[in-house]
Amino acid sequence: MGGIISRTLPIDAVLWDLDGTLIDTSSSSLHALSEILEENEISLTINQLAPIIEQNMAVSASPSGEKKDKESWAREVLKLTSSTTTLSASDLVKKWDDKMVKRRSEIKLLPQALELVQHFHKHNIPQAIATMSNAKAVAVKKHAQPELFKIIETIVTSSDREVKNRKPHPDCWFVAASRLNVKTHRCVIIEDSPEGMRSGVSAGAKVVGVPAAWSNKKTIGRGVKVDFMLENGLGDFPCERFGLPKLPPKVVKSESSLKRQRSRSSSERSKRS
């Protein structure tokens, strides 16, 4: 149901992905994993772990749309170690889940995420979240960022029975749009993963891509054609391009702080590796 849609077509709602788009779970995921490996005397660098975090935790479905084995990322981590360990993939997953619950206070909003959500809310633009996280994981994130979820109350998760197929299938977007009583071709979808972008395109929506925390700008999207790519963060969201109210200057200007933060994060990862 994709296709080219006129840019003058009114936008009725904004549909968000969650992880890597509104909240930064990659950093806490990476730190939790590093702690577990250190506790088990496994030595791996940040640069070795980061791609696995991006590809196997943030991305919840393969390009074919089939469900991934929950332990697949853990096996990939263990394959990287040359040391003998009694730690199994299932043990690693359980320890990681436990760590993430304990670290829920560390789950932070991405820069300009709340400001952009508040901007749309101020102008009475309906918003929903469609994520491949399950309901239990979303509950942890709600606890960490209550202000965000007070504004966006419509949330579709992988636990919803109406979501028959995961991203890159468009099911979750159709469910989210129906709950807002709108059609997907009159929505803007904001996504960070290639699979999520593909699902948005398949839903017939306008799709805006956000580079993930660990993404290389040259590969983000991996051939997926989207309407706009936010290479410098959410503060660059092209509201006017989609007929939405213009962002206030303070949100746009604050993007300079985001660029400085990314530069510091990159330096810190280099030092730790």
mmCIF file of C-alpha atoms in Angstrom:
data_model
loop_
_atom_site.group_PDB
_atom_site.id
_atom_site.type_symbol
_atom_site.label_atom_id
_atom_site.label_comp_id
_atom_site.label_asym_id
_atom_site.label_seq_id
_atom_site.Cartn_x
_atom_site.Cartn_y
_atom_site.Cartn_z
ATOM 1 C CA MET A 1 0.000 0.000 0.000
ATOM 2 C CA GLY A 2 3.028 2.236 -0.399
ATOM 3 C CA GLY A 3 3.490 4.804 -3.110
ATOM 4 C CA ILE A 4 4.130 8.471 -3.661
ATOM 5 C CA ILE A 5 1.757 10.724 -1.776
ATOM 6 C CA SER A 6 1.348 14.435 -2.433
ATOM 7 C CA ARG A 7 3.219 16.592 0.072
ATOM 8 C CA THR A 8 0.153 18.839 0.361
ATOM 9 C CA LEU A 9 -1.831 15.980 1.902
ATOM 10 C CA PRO A 10 -2.730 16.918 5.501
ATOM 11 C CA ILE A 11 -1.006 14.993 8.283
ATOM 12 C CA ASP A 12 -3.451 13.742 10.897
ATOM 13 C CA ALA A 13 -1.069 12.101 13.383
ATOM 14 C CA VAL A 14 2.539 11.352 14.297
ATOM 15 C CA LEU A 15 3.495 7.737 14.999
ATOM 16 C CA TRP A 16 6.696 7.054 16.906
ATOM 17 C CA ASP A 17 9.003 4.113 17.318
ATOM 18 C CA LEU A 18 10.350 3.988 20.890
ATOM 19 C CA ASP A 19 13.874 2.596 21.354
ATOM 20 C CA GLY A 20 16.500 4.674 19.581
ATOM 21 C CA THR A 21 13.882 7.210 18.489
ATOM 22 C CA LEU A 22 12.416 8.627 21.696
ATOM 23 C CA ILE A 23 14.556 6.956 24.352
ATOM 24 C CA ASP A 24 18.190 5.873 24.437
ATOM 25 C CA THR A 25 18.240 2.255 25.561
ATOM 26 C CA SER A 26 21.398 1.445 23.598
ATOM 27 C CA SER A 27 23.713 3.085 26.142
ATOM 28 C CA SER A 28 22.201 1.333 29.160
ATOM 29 C CA SER A 29 22.080 -1.956 27.217
ATOM 30 C CA LEU A 30 25.758 -1.683 26.384
ATOM 31 C CA HIS A 31 26.790 -0.807 29.920
ATOM 32 C CA ALA A 32 24.721 -3.644 31.394
ATOM 33 C CA LEU A 33 26.283 -6.120 28.976
ATOM 34 C CA SER A 34 29.804 -4.842 29.717
ATOM 35 C CA GLU A 35 29.240 -5.318 33.455
ATOM 36 C CA ILE A 36 28.103 -8.924 33.009
ATOM 37 C CA LEU A 37 31.097 -9.787 30.845
ATOM 38 C CA GLU A 38 33.521 -8.219 33.323
ATOM 39 C CA GLU A 39 31.918 -10.160 36.177
ATOM 40 C CA ASN A 40 32.522 -13.350 34.182
ATOM 41 C CA GLU A 41 36.095 -12.362 33.252
ATOM 42 C CA ILE A 42 35.254 -11.967 29.570
ATOM 43 C CA SER A 43 37.182 -9.193 27.853
ATOM 44 C CA LEU A 44 35.481 -7.526 24.876
ATOM 45 C CA THR A 45 35.739 -3.920 23.710
ATOM 46 C CA ILE A 46 32.946 -1.419 23.311
ATOM 47 C CA ASN A 47 33.553 -1.392 19.563
ATOM 48 C CA GLN A 48 33.032 -5.157 19.432
ATOM 49 C CA LEU A 49 29.792 -5.038 21.413
ATOM 50 C CA ALA A 50 28.174 -1.938 19.910
ATOM 51 C CA PRO A 51 27.219 -3.500 16.536
ATOM 52 C CA ILE A 52 25.558 -6.419 18.316
ATOM 53 C CA ILE A 53 23.564 -4.042 20.504
ATOM 54 C CA GLU A 54 22.421 -2.135 17.415
ATOM 55 C CA GLN A 55 21.632 -5.063 15.181
ATOM 56 C CA ASN A 56 20.198 -7.579 17.635
ATOM 57 C CA MET A 57 18.658 -5.651 20.535
ATOM 58 C CA ALA A 58 17.399 -2.475 18.907
ATOM 59 C CA VAL A 59 16.297 -4.310 15.759
ATOM 60 C CA SER A 60 13.614 -6.824 16.632
ATOM 61 C CA ALA A 61 12.998 -8.502 13.296
ATOM 62 C CA SER A 62 14.994 -9.811 10.381
ATOM 63 C CA PRO A 63 14.529 -8.399 6.847
ATOM 64 C CA SER A 64 12.302 -11.392 6.056
ATOM 65 C CA GLY A 65 10.043 -10.432 8.931
ATOM 66 C CA GLU A 66 10.527 -13.676 10.865
ATOM 67 C CA LYS A 67 10.914 -13.517 14.635
ATOM 68 C CA LYS A 68 14.459 -13.636 15.885
ATOM 69 C CA ASP A 69 15.575 -16.173 18.436
ATOM 70 C CA LYS A 70 15.681 -14.290 21.727
ATOM 71 C CA GLU A 71 19.119 -15.711 22.509
ATOM 72 C CA SER A 72 20.685 -15.059 19.089
ATOM 73 C CA TRP A 73 22.421 -11.850 20.174
ATOM 74 C CA ALA A 74 23.819 -13.564 23.278
ATOM 75 C CA ARG A 75 25.314 -16.343 21.171
ATOM 76 C CA GLU A 76 26.932 -13.745 18.928
ATOM 77 C CA VAL A 77 28.522 -12.091 21.965
ATOM 78 C CA LEU A 78 29.862 -15.390 23.295
ATOM 79 C CA LYS A 79 31.310 -16.280 19.885
ATOM 80 C CA LEU A 80 33.546 -13.214 20.134
ATOM 81 C CA THR A 81 35.313 -14.369 23.278
ATOM 82 C CA SER A 82 38.399 -16.540 23.059
ATOM 83 C CA SER A 83 38.246 -17.468 26.737
ATOM 84 C CA THR A 84 36.604 -20.577 28.150
ATOM 85 C CA THR A 85 33.397 -19.643 29.964
ATOM 86 C CA THR A 86 30.557 -21.557 31.552
ATOM 87 C CA LEU A 87 28.206 -18.682 30.777
ATOM 88 C CA SER A 88 25.492 -19.851 28.384
ATOM 89 C CA ALA A 89 23.428 -17.720 26.019
ATOM 90 C CA SER A 90 20.313 -18.216 28.160
ATOM 91 C CA ASP A 91 22.248 -17.205 31.291
ATOM 92 C CA LEU A 92 23.512 -14.082 29.547
ATOM 93 C CA VAL A 93 19.997 -13.092 28.461
ATOM 94 C CA LYS A 94 18.612 -13.562 31.989
ATOM 95 C CA LYS A 95 21.444 -11.610 33.598
ATOM 96 C CA TRP A 96 21.017 -8.852 31.024
ATOM 97 C CA ASP A 97 17.252 -8.659 31.673
ATOM 98 C CA ASP A 98 17.900 -8.393 35.427
ATOM 99 C CA LYS A 99 20.523 -5.677 34.915
ATOM 100 C CA MET A 100 18.232 -3.670 32.670
ATOM 101 C CA VAL A 101 15.463 -3.659 35.287
ATOM 102 C CA LYS A 102 17.927 -2.424 37.901
ATOM 103 C CA ARG A 103 19.269 0.218 35.508
ATOM 104 C CA ARG A 104 15.856 1.511 34.461
ATOM 105 C CA SER A 105 16.558 4.893 36.060
ATOM 106 C CA GLU A 106 19.409 5.269 33.551
ATOM 107 C CA ILE A 107 17.069 5.069 30.552
ATOM 108 C CA LYS A 108 17.197 8.583 29.154
ATOM 109 C CA LEU A 109 15.219 10.470 26.554
ATOM 110 C CA LEU A 110 17.072 11.286 23.374
ATOM 111 C CA PRO A 111 17.868 14.987 22.908
ATOM 112 C CA GLN A 112 14.871 17.051 21.756
ATOM 113 C CA ALA A 113 12.526 14.046 22.001
ATOM 114 C CA LEU A 114 10.335 15.468 24.767
ATOM 115 C CA GLU A 115 10.390 18.948 23.226
ATOM 116 C CA LEU A 116 9.162 17.614 19.885
ATOM 117 C CA VAL A 117 6.471 15.484 21.536
ATOM 118 C CA GLN A 118 5.345 18.507 23.585
ATOM 119 C CA HIS A 119 5.313 20.646 20.437
ATOM 120 C CA PHE A 120 2.940 18.268 18.658
ATOM 121 C CA HIS A 121 0.821 17.921 21.805
ATOM 122 C CA LYS A 122 0.558 21.703 22.157
ATOM 123 C CA HIS A 123 -0.857 21.866 18.635
ATOM 124 C CA ASN A 124 -3.333 19.022 19.256
ATOM 125 C CA ILE A 125 -1.641 16.590 16.884
ATOM 126 C CA PRO A 126 -2.476 12.998 17.937
ATOM 127 C CA GLN A 127 0.536 10.790 18.704
ATOM 128 C CA ALA A 128 1.073 7.096 19.295
ATOM 129 C CA ILE A 129 3.997 4.741 19.883
ATOM 130 C CA ALA A 130 4.409 1.445 18.015
ATOM 131 C CA THR A 131 7.294 -0.614 19.356
ATOM 132 C CA MET A 132 8.499 -4.188 19.084
ATOM 133 C CA SER A 133 9.368 -4.133 22.779
ATOM 134 C CA ASN A 134 6.959 -6.265 24.788
ATOM 135 C CA ALA A 135 4.544 -4.878 27.364
ATOM 136 C CA LYS A 136 6.833 -5.746 30.293
ATOM 137 C CA ALA A 137 9.767 -3.880 28.757
ATOM 138 C CA VAL A 138 7.586 -0.858 27.978
ATOM 139 C CA ALA A 139 6.394 -0.783 31.600
ATOM 140 C CA VAL A 140 10.029 -0.404 32.717
ATOM 141 C CA LYS A 141 10.498 2.481 30.282
ATOM 142 C CA LYS A 142 7.274 4.134 31.455
ATOM 143 C CA HIS A 143 8.606 4.049 35.006
ATOM 144 C CA ALA A 144 11.842 5.683 33.862
ATOM 145 C CA GLN A 145 10.238 8.412 31.748
ATOM 146 C CA PRO A 146 6.708 9.128 33.076
ATOM 147 C CA GLU A 147 6.530 12.617 31.569
ATOM 148 C CA LEU A 148 6.783 11.241 28.041
ATOM 149 C CA PHE A 149 4.090 8.627 28.572
ATOM 150 C CA LYS A 150 1.699 11.104 30.174
ATOM 151 C CA ILE A 151 1.549 12.798 26.772
ATOM 152 C CA ILE A 152 1.607 9.720 24.533
ATOM 153 C CA GLU A 153 -0.930 7.301 25.974
ATOM 154 C CA THR A 154 -1.616 5.207 22.873
ATOM 155 C CA ILE A 155 1.040 2.483 22.804
ATOM 156 C CA VAL A 156 1.209 -0.599 20.617
ATOM 157 C CA THR A 157 3.679 -3.316 21.681
ATOM 158 C CA SER A 158 4.734 -6.724 20.401
ATOM 159 C CA SER A 159 2.468 -8.182 23.094
ATOM 160 C CA ASP A 160 -0.645 -6.843 21.347
ATOM 161 C CA ARG A 161 -2.660 -9.668 19.810
ATOM 162 C CA GLU A 162 -3.591 -7.439 16.882
ATOM 163 C CA VAL A 163 0.070 -7.298 15.833
ATOM 164 C CA LYS A 164 0.322 -10.550 13.896
ATOM 165 C CA ASN A 165 3.672 -9.769 12.254
ATOM 166 C CA ARG A 166 6.602 -7.764 13.562
ATOM 167 C CA LYS A 167 8.508 -5.054 11.752
ATOM 168 C CA PRO A 168 9.371 -4.819 8.854
ATOM 169 C CA HIS A 169 5.706 -5.733 8.368
ATOM 170 C CA PRO A 170 3.407 -2.700 8.861
ATOM 171 C CA ASP A 171 0.963 -4.338 11.298
ATOM 172 C CA CYS A 172 1.873 -2.230 14.346
ATOM 173 C CA TRP A 173 1.409 1.025 12.415
ATOM 174 C CA PHE A 174 -2.044 0.012 11.185
ATOM 175 C CA VAL A 175 -3.024 -0.852 14.760
ATOM 176 C CA ALA A 176 -1.647 2.429 16.132
ATOM 177 C CA ALA A 177 -3.377 4.489 13.441
ATOM 178 C CA SER A 178 -6.695 2.712 13.989
ATOM 179 C CA ARG A 179 -6.549 3.471 17.715
ATOM 180 C CA LEU A 180 -6.149 7.153 16.868
ATOM 181 C CA ASN A 181 -8.961 6.836 14.300
ATOM 182 C CA VAL A 182 -6.713 7.932 11.420
ATOM 183 C CA LYS A 183 -5.305 6.327 8.263
ATOM 184 C CA THR A 184 -1.593 5.531 7.970
ATOM 185 C CA HIS A 185 -1.241 7.365 4.646
ATOM 186 C CA ARG A 186 -2.075 10.541 6.556
ATOM 187 C CA CYS A 187 0.570 9.926 9.233
ATOM 188 C CA VAL A 188 4.249 10.680 9.709
ATOM 189 C CA ILE A 189 6.212 7.749 11.135
ATOM 190 C CA ILE A 190 9.498 8.442 12.956
ATOM 191 C CA GLU A 191 11.892 5.467 13.037
ATOM 192 C CA ASP A 192 15.563 4.655 13.670
ATOM 193 C CA SER A 193 15.987 1.096 12.366
ATOM 194 C CA PRO A 194 16.038 -0.122 8.761
ATOM 195 C CA GLU A 195 13.290 -2.652 9.547
ATOM 196 C CA GLY A 196 11.167 0.046 11.139
ATOM 197 C CA MET A 197 11.627 2.350 8.180
ATOM 198 C CA ARG A 198 10.646 -0.432 5.792
ATOM 199 C CA SER A 199 7.526 -1.103 7.843
ATOM 200 C CA GLY A 200 6.572 2.581 7.717
ATOM 201 C CA VAL A 201 7.001 2.699 3.957
ATOM 202 C CA SER A 202 4.884 -0.466 3.637
ATOM 203 C CA ALA A 203 2.178 1.211 5.709
ATOM 204 C CA GLY A 204 1.960 3.984 3.108
ATOM 205 C CA ALA A 205 2.986 6.690 5.583
ATOM 206 C CA LYS A 206 5.503 9.493 5.350
ATOM 207 C CA VAL A 207 8.667 8.163 7.004
ATOM 208 C CA VAL A 208 11.331 10.184 8.796
ATOM 209 C CA GLY A 209 14.534 8.364 9.725
ATOM 210 C CA VAL A 210 16.582 9.031 12.861
ATOM 211 C CA PRO A 211 20.154 7.652 12.939
ATOM 212 C CA ALA A 212 20.393 5.141 15.782
ATOM 213 C CA ALA A 213 22.818 5.671 18.659
ATOM 214 C CA TRP A 214 25.437 3.370 17.106
ATOM 215 C CA SER A 215 24.613 3.888 13.429
ATOM 216 C CA ASN A 216 27.037 4.916 10.747
ATOM 217 C CA LYS A 217 25.436 7.717 8.734
ATOM 218 C CA LYS A 218 26.661 6.073 5.528
ATOM 219 C CA THR A 219 24.749 2.852 6.202
ATOM 220 C CA ILE A 220 21.687 4.024 8.142
ATOM 221 C CA GLY A 221 18.598 3.070 6.216
ATOM 222 C CA ARG A 222 20.519 0.414 4.277
ATOM 223 C CA GLY A 223 18.852 1.200 0.993
ATOM 224 C CA VAL A 224 15.461 2.145 2.462
ATOM 225 C CA LYS A 225 14.025 5.209 0.750
ATOM 226 C CA VAL A 226 12.445 7.532 3.308
ATOM 227 C CA ASP A 227 10.966 11.003 3.002
ATOM 228 C CA PHE A 228 13.564 12.650 5.213
ATOM 229 C CA MET A 229 16.626 11.620 7.233
ATOM 230 C CA LEU A 230 17.397 13.501 10.456
ATOM 231 C CA GLU A 231 21.177 13.207 10.435
ATOM 232 C CA ASN A 232 21.567 15.739 13.260
ATOM 233 C CA GLY A 233 18.729 14.697 15.549
ATOM 234 C CA LEU A 234 15.084 15.408 16.290
ATOM 235 C CA GLY A 235 15.598 19.177 16.527
ATOM 236 C CA ASP A 236 15.969 19.152 12.738
ATOM 237 C CA PHE A 237 12.504 17.675 12.215
ATOM 238 C CA PRO A 238 11.087 19.329 9.051
ATOM 239 C CA CYS A 239 7.626 20.193 10.369
ATOM 240 C CA GLU A 240 6.795 22.549 7.520
ATOM 241 C CA ARG A 241 7.699 19.908 4.933
ATOM 242 C CA PHE A 242 4.755 17.875 6.225
ATOM 243 C CA GLY A 243 2.398 20.789 6.834
ATOM 244 C CA LEU A 244 2.921 20.676 10.597
ATOM 245 C CA PRO A 245 3.397 23.715 12.898
ATOM 246 C CA LYS A 246 6.938 25.094 12.805
ATOM 247 C CA LEU A 247 9.273 24.233 15.671
ATOM 248 C CA PRO A 248 10.125 27.085 18.065
ATOM 249 C CA PRO A 249 13.706 28.430 17.701
ATOM 250 C CA LYS A 250 14.841 27.131 21.115
ATOM 251 C CA VAL A 251 14.338 23.506 20.018
ATOM 252 C CA VAL A 252 16.253 24.000 16.765
ATOM 253 C CA LYS A 253 19.121 25.871 18.455
ATOM 254 C CA SER A 254 19.578 23.171 21.075
ATOM 255 C CA GLU A 255 20.758 20.793 18.339
ATOM 256 C CA SER A 256 24.241 22.260 18.754
ATOM 257 C CA SER A 257 24.386 20.688 22.216
ATOM 258 C CA LEU A 258 23.397 17.337 20.702
ATOM 259 C CA LYS A 259 26.316 17.486 18.265
ATOM 260 C CA ARG A 260 28.717 18.220 21.132
ATOM 261 C CA GLN A 261 27.268 15.309 23.120
ATOM 262 C CA ARG A 262 27.733 12.920 20.185
ATOM 263 C CA SER A 263 31.315 14.073 19.800
ATOM 264 C CA ARG A 264 32.015 13.438 23.508
ATOM 265 C CA SER A 265 30.335 10.003 23.369
ATOM 266 C CA SER A 266 32.422 9.028 20.362
ATOM 267 C CA SER A 267 35.622 10.085 22.145
ATOM 268 C CA GLU A 268 34.662 8.162 25.286
ATOM 269 C CA ARG A 269 33.966 4.970 23.294
ATOM 270 C CA SER A 270 37.340 5.289 21.571
ATOM 271 C CA LYS A 271 39.124 5.636 24.898
ATOM 272 C CA ARG A 272 37.298 2.666 26.431
ATOM 273 C CA SER A 273 38.072 0.443 23.464
#
